[in-house]
Structure formats: C-alpha cells, structure tokens
mmCIF file of C-alpha atoms in Angstrom:
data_model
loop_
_atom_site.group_PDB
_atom_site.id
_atom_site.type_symbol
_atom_site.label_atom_id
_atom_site.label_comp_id
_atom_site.label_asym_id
_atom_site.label_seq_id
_atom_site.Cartn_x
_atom_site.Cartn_y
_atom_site.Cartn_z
ATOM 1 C CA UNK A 267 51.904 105.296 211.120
ATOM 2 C CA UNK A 268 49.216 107.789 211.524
ATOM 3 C CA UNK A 269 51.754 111.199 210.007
ATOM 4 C CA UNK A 270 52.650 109.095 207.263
ATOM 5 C CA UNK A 271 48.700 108.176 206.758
ATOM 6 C CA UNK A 272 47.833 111.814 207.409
ATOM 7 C CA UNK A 273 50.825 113.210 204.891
ATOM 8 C CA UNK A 274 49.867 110.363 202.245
ATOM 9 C CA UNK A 275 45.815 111.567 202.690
ATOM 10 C CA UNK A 276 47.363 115.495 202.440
ATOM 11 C CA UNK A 277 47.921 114.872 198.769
ATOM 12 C CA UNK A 278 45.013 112.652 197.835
ATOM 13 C CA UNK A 279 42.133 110.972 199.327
ATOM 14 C CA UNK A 280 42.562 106.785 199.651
ATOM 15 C CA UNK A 281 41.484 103.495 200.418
ATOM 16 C CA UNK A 282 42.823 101.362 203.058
ATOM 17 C CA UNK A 283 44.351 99.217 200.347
ATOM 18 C CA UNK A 284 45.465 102.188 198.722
ATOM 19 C CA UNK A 285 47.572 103.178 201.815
ATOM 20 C CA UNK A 286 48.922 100.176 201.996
ATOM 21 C CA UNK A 287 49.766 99.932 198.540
ATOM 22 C CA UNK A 288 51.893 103.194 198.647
ATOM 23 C CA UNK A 289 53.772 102.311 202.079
ATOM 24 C CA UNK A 290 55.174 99.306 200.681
ATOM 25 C CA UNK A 291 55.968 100.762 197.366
ATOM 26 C CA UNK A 292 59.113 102.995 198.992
ATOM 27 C CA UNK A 293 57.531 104.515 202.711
ATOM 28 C CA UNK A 294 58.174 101.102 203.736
ATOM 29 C CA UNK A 295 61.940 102.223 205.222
ATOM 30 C CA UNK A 296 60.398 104.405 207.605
ATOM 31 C CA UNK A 297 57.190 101.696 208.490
ATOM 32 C CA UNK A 298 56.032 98.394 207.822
ATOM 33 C CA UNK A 299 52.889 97.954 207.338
ATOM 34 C CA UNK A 300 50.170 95.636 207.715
ATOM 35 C CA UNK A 301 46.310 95.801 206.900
ATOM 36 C CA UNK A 302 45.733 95.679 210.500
ATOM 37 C CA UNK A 303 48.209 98.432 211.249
ATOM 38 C CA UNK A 304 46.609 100.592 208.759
ATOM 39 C CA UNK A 305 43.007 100.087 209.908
ATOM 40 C CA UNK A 306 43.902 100.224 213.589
ATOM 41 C CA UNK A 307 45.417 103.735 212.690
ATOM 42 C CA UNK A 308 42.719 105.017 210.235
ATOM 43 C CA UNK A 309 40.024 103.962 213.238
ATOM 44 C CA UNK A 310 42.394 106.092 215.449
ATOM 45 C CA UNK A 311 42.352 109.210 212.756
ATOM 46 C CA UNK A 312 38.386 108.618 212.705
ATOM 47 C CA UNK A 313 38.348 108.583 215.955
ATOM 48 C CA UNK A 314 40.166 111.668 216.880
ATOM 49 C CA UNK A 315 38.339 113.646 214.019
ATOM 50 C CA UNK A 316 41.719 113.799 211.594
ATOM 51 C CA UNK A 317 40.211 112.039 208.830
ATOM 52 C CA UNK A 318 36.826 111.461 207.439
ATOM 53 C CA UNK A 319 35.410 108.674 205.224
ATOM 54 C CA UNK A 320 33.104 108.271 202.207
ATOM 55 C CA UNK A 321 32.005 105.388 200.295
ATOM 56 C CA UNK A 322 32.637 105.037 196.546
ATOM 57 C CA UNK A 323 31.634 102.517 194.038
ATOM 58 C CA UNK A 324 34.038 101.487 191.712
ATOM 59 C CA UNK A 325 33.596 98.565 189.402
ATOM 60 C CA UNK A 326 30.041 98.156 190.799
ATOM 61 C CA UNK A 327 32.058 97.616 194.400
ATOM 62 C CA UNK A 328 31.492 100.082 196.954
ATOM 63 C CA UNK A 329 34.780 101.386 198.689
ATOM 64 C CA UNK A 330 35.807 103.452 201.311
ATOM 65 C CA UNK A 331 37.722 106.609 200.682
ATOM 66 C CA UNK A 332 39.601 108.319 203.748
ATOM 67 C CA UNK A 333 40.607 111.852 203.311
ATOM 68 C CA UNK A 334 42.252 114.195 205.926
ATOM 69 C CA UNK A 335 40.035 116.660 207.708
ATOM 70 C CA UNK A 336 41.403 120.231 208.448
ATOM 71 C CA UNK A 337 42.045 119.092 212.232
ATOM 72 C CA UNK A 338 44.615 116.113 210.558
ATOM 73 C CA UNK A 339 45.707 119.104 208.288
ATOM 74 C CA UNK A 340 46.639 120.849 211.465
ATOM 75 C CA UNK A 341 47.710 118.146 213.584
ATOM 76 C CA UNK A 342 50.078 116.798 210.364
ATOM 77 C CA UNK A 343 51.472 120.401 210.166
ATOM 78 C CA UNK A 344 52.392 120.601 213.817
ATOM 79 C CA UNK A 345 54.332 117.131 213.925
ATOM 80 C CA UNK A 346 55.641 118.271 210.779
ATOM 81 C CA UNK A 347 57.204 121.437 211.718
ATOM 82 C CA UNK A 348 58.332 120.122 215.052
ATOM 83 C CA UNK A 349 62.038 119.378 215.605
ATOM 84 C CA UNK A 350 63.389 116.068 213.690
ATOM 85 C CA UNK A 351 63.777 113.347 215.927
ATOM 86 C CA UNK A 352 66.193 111.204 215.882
ATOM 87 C CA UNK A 353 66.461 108.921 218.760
ATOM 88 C CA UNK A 354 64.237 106.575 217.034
ATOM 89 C CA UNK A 355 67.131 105.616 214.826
ATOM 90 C CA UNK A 356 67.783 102.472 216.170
ATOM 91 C CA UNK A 357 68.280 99.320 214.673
ATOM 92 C CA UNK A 358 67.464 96.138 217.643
ATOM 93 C CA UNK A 359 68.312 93.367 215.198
ATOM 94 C CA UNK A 360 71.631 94.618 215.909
ATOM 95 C CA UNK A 361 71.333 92.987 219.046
ATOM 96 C CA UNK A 362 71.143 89.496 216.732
ATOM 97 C CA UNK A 363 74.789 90.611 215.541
ATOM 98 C CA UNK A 364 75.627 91.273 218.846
ATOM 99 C CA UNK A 365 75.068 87.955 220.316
ATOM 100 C CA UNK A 366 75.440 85.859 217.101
ATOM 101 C CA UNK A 367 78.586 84.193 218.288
ATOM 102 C CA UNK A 368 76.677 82.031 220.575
ATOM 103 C CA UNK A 369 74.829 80.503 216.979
ATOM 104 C CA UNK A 370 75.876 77.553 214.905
ATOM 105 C CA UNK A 371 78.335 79.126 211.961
ATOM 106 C CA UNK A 372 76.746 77.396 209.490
ATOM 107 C CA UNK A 373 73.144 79.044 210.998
ATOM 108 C CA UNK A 374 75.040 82.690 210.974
ATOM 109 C CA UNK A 375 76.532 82.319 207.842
ATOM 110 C CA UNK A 376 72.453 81.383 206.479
ATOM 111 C CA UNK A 377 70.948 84.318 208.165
ATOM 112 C CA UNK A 378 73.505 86.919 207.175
ATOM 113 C CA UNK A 379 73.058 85.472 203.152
ATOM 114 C CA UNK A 380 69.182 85.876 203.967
ATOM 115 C CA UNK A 381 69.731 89.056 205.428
ATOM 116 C CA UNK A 382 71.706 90.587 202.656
ATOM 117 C CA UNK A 383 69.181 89.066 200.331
ATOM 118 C CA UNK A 384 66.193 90.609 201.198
ATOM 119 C CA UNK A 385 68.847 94.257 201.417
ATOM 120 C CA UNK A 386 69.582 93.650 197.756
ATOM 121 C CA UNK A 387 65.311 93.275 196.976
ATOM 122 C CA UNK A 388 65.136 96.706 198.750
ATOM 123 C CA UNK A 389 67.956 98.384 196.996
ATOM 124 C CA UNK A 390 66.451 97.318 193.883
ATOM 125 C CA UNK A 391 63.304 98.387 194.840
ATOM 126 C CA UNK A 392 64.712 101.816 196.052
ATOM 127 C CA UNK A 393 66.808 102.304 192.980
ATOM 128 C CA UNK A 394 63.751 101.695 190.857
ATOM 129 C CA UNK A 395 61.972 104.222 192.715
ATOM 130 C CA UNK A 396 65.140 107.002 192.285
ATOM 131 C CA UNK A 397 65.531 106.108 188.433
ATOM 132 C CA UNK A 398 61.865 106.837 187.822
ATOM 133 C CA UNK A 399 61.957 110.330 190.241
ATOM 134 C CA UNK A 400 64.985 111.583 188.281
ATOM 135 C CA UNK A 401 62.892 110.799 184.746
ATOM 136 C CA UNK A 402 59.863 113.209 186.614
ATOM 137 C CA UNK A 403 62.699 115.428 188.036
ATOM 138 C CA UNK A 404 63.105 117.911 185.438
ATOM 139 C CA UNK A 405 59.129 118.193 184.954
ATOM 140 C CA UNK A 406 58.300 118.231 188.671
ATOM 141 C CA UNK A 407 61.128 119.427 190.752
ATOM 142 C CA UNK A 408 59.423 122.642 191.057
ATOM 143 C CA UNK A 409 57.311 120.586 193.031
ATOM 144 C CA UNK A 410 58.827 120.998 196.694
ATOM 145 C CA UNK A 411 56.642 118.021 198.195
ATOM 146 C CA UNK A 412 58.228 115.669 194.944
ATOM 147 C CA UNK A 413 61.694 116.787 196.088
ATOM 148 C CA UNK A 414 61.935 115.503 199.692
ATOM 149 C CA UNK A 415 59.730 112.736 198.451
ATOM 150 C CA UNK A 416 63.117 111.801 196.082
ATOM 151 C CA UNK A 417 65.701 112.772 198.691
ATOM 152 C CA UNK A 418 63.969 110.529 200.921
ATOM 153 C CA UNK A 419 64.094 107.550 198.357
ATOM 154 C CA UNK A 420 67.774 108.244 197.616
ATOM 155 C CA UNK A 421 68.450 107.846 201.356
ATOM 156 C CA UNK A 422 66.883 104.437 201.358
ATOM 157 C CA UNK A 423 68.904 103.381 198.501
ATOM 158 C CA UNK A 424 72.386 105.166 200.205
ATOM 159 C CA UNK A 425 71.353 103.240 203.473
ATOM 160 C CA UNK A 426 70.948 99.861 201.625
ATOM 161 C CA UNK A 427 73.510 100.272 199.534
ATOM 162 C CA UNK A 428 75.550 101.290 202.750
ATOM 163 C CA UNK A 429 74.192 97.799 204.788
ATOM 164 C CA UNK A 430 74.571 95.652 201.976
ATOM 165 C CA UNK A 431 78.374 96.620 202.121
ATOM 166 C CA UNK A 432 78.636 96.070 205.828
ATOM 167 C CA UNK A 433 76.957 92.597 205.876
ATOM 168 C CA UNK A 434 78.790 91.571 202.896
ATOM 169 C CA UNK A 435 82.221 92.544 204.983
ATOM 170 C CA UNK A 436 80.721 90.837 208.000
ATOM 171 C CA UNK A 437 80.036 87.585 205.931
ATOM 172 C CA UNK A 438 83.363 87.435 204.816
ATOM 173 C CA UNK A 439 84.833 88.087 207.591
ATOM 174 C CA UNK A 440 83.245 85.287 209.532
ATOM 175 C CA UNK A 441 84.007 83.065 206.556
ATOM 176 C CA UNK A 442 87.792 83.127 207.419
#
C-alpha cells in the first residue's frame, strides 16, 4: 500500500479520502483498501520521512494534504526500478475451490453466482475505466506514466474477463 500511496502522491498531492477514492476507482486489483489501511500507511510514510502533510481549507473545512517528500521520491524510484515480482501472484480463495466439495451444492452453486457477480461489477468497472483511457489516448499517450496506467487497466479487465469465463465453466460444470 505505501508504493501505490507514494506513486499516486508522485503525480499530485492528496487527502486521505482522496487516496482512497482513486484506489477503489481501478488500483483496487492490485489493493483493497480501507480508511484504516490508508492512514496506518500514510502514518508509516510520515513516519519514515516519505511524505509530508499540510492543512488546507476547502469549503471553510480544513483538510489535510499529503504529498511525497524527495526521500519517498527516492525510495518510490528504487522499488520501482527493482525487478518485478511475481511470487505474490497468488490467489488463496482458491483454496475455497479446492475444498468446496465438502459444501452443500446448493451453498456452492450460491457462492460461485455471488462470486461471478461481484467479477462482472469489476469488469464493468474496468471496462469503463479502458473506454474512457482510449477517448484520452490519442491526446495523452505521449504521456508514458498514462500508458502503463491504461495497460494496467486493460489487464484488470483481460483478468476478469478471463475469471468470469472460468467460474462460469465451473458453475456449469457442477450443475450437471
């Protein structure tokens, strides 16, 4: 949580609700997020000297805006350029699959639809996100922090689109 508060602070300075705000709104693939989550980082970033914090008033309310120091520029630019990672790419509510023969039918068949439910939300959500990124393509693709910003949207929507397909197969196939 704290790169992806540190990368979101590299290209402008937010609130807490901010953050959060922009997380859920497509970084939410990579991290969920909760208030505490976000504050328990951002005391971390204080902490450590990454980030520093100013009030604001807006709409007579004052606010606190975090923005990233040049230690979290540094820091963010070492994890950054460090070697992609991907042992984290594990999914444990496979384990649910695994072991879902010892469940009621009728409760496996409900969880799957649930499941694939709340896939199809995120697809949506994702495909919303890549429809209005290729509208700002042609004006911003120049833009190289836009561009993996996209490609990482259109993986979230490939990935859902790729679960949705592999639940929907499971369902049937534990329908007959």
């Amino acid at each position: 949580m704290e790169y992806i508060i540190l990368g979101l602070l590299q290209l402008q300075s937010r609130t807490i609700y901010q953050l959060r705000k922009r997380v859920n709104e497509g970084l939410n693939l990579m991290y969920s997020c909760s208030m505490g989550s976000i504050q328990a980082a951002i005391k971390k970033l204080l902490q450590d000297g990454r980030v520093s914090v100013s009030e604001i008033s807006e709409d007579g309310k004052l606010k606190k805006l975090y923005s990233i120091t040049e230690r979290g520029k540094s820091c963010f630019s070492v994890w950054l350029n460090s070697p992609i990672d991907d042992s984290a790419n594990k999914n444990p509510e496979l384990s649910k699959i695994y072991f879902m023969g010892f469940a009621e039918k009728s409760a496996r068949i409900k969880l799957i639809e649930q499941h694939l439910a709340h896939l199809k939300k995120m697809h949506s959500d994702l495909e919303k996100i890549c429809k209005e990124g290729a509208a700002l393509s042609n004006e911003m693709y120049g833009n190289e922090i836009f561009r993996y910003q996209l490609h990482t949207a259109i993986y979230g929507r490939d990935l859902m689109a790729f679960n949705i397909g592999w639940y929907s197969r499971l369902l049937k196939n534990i329908g007959e």
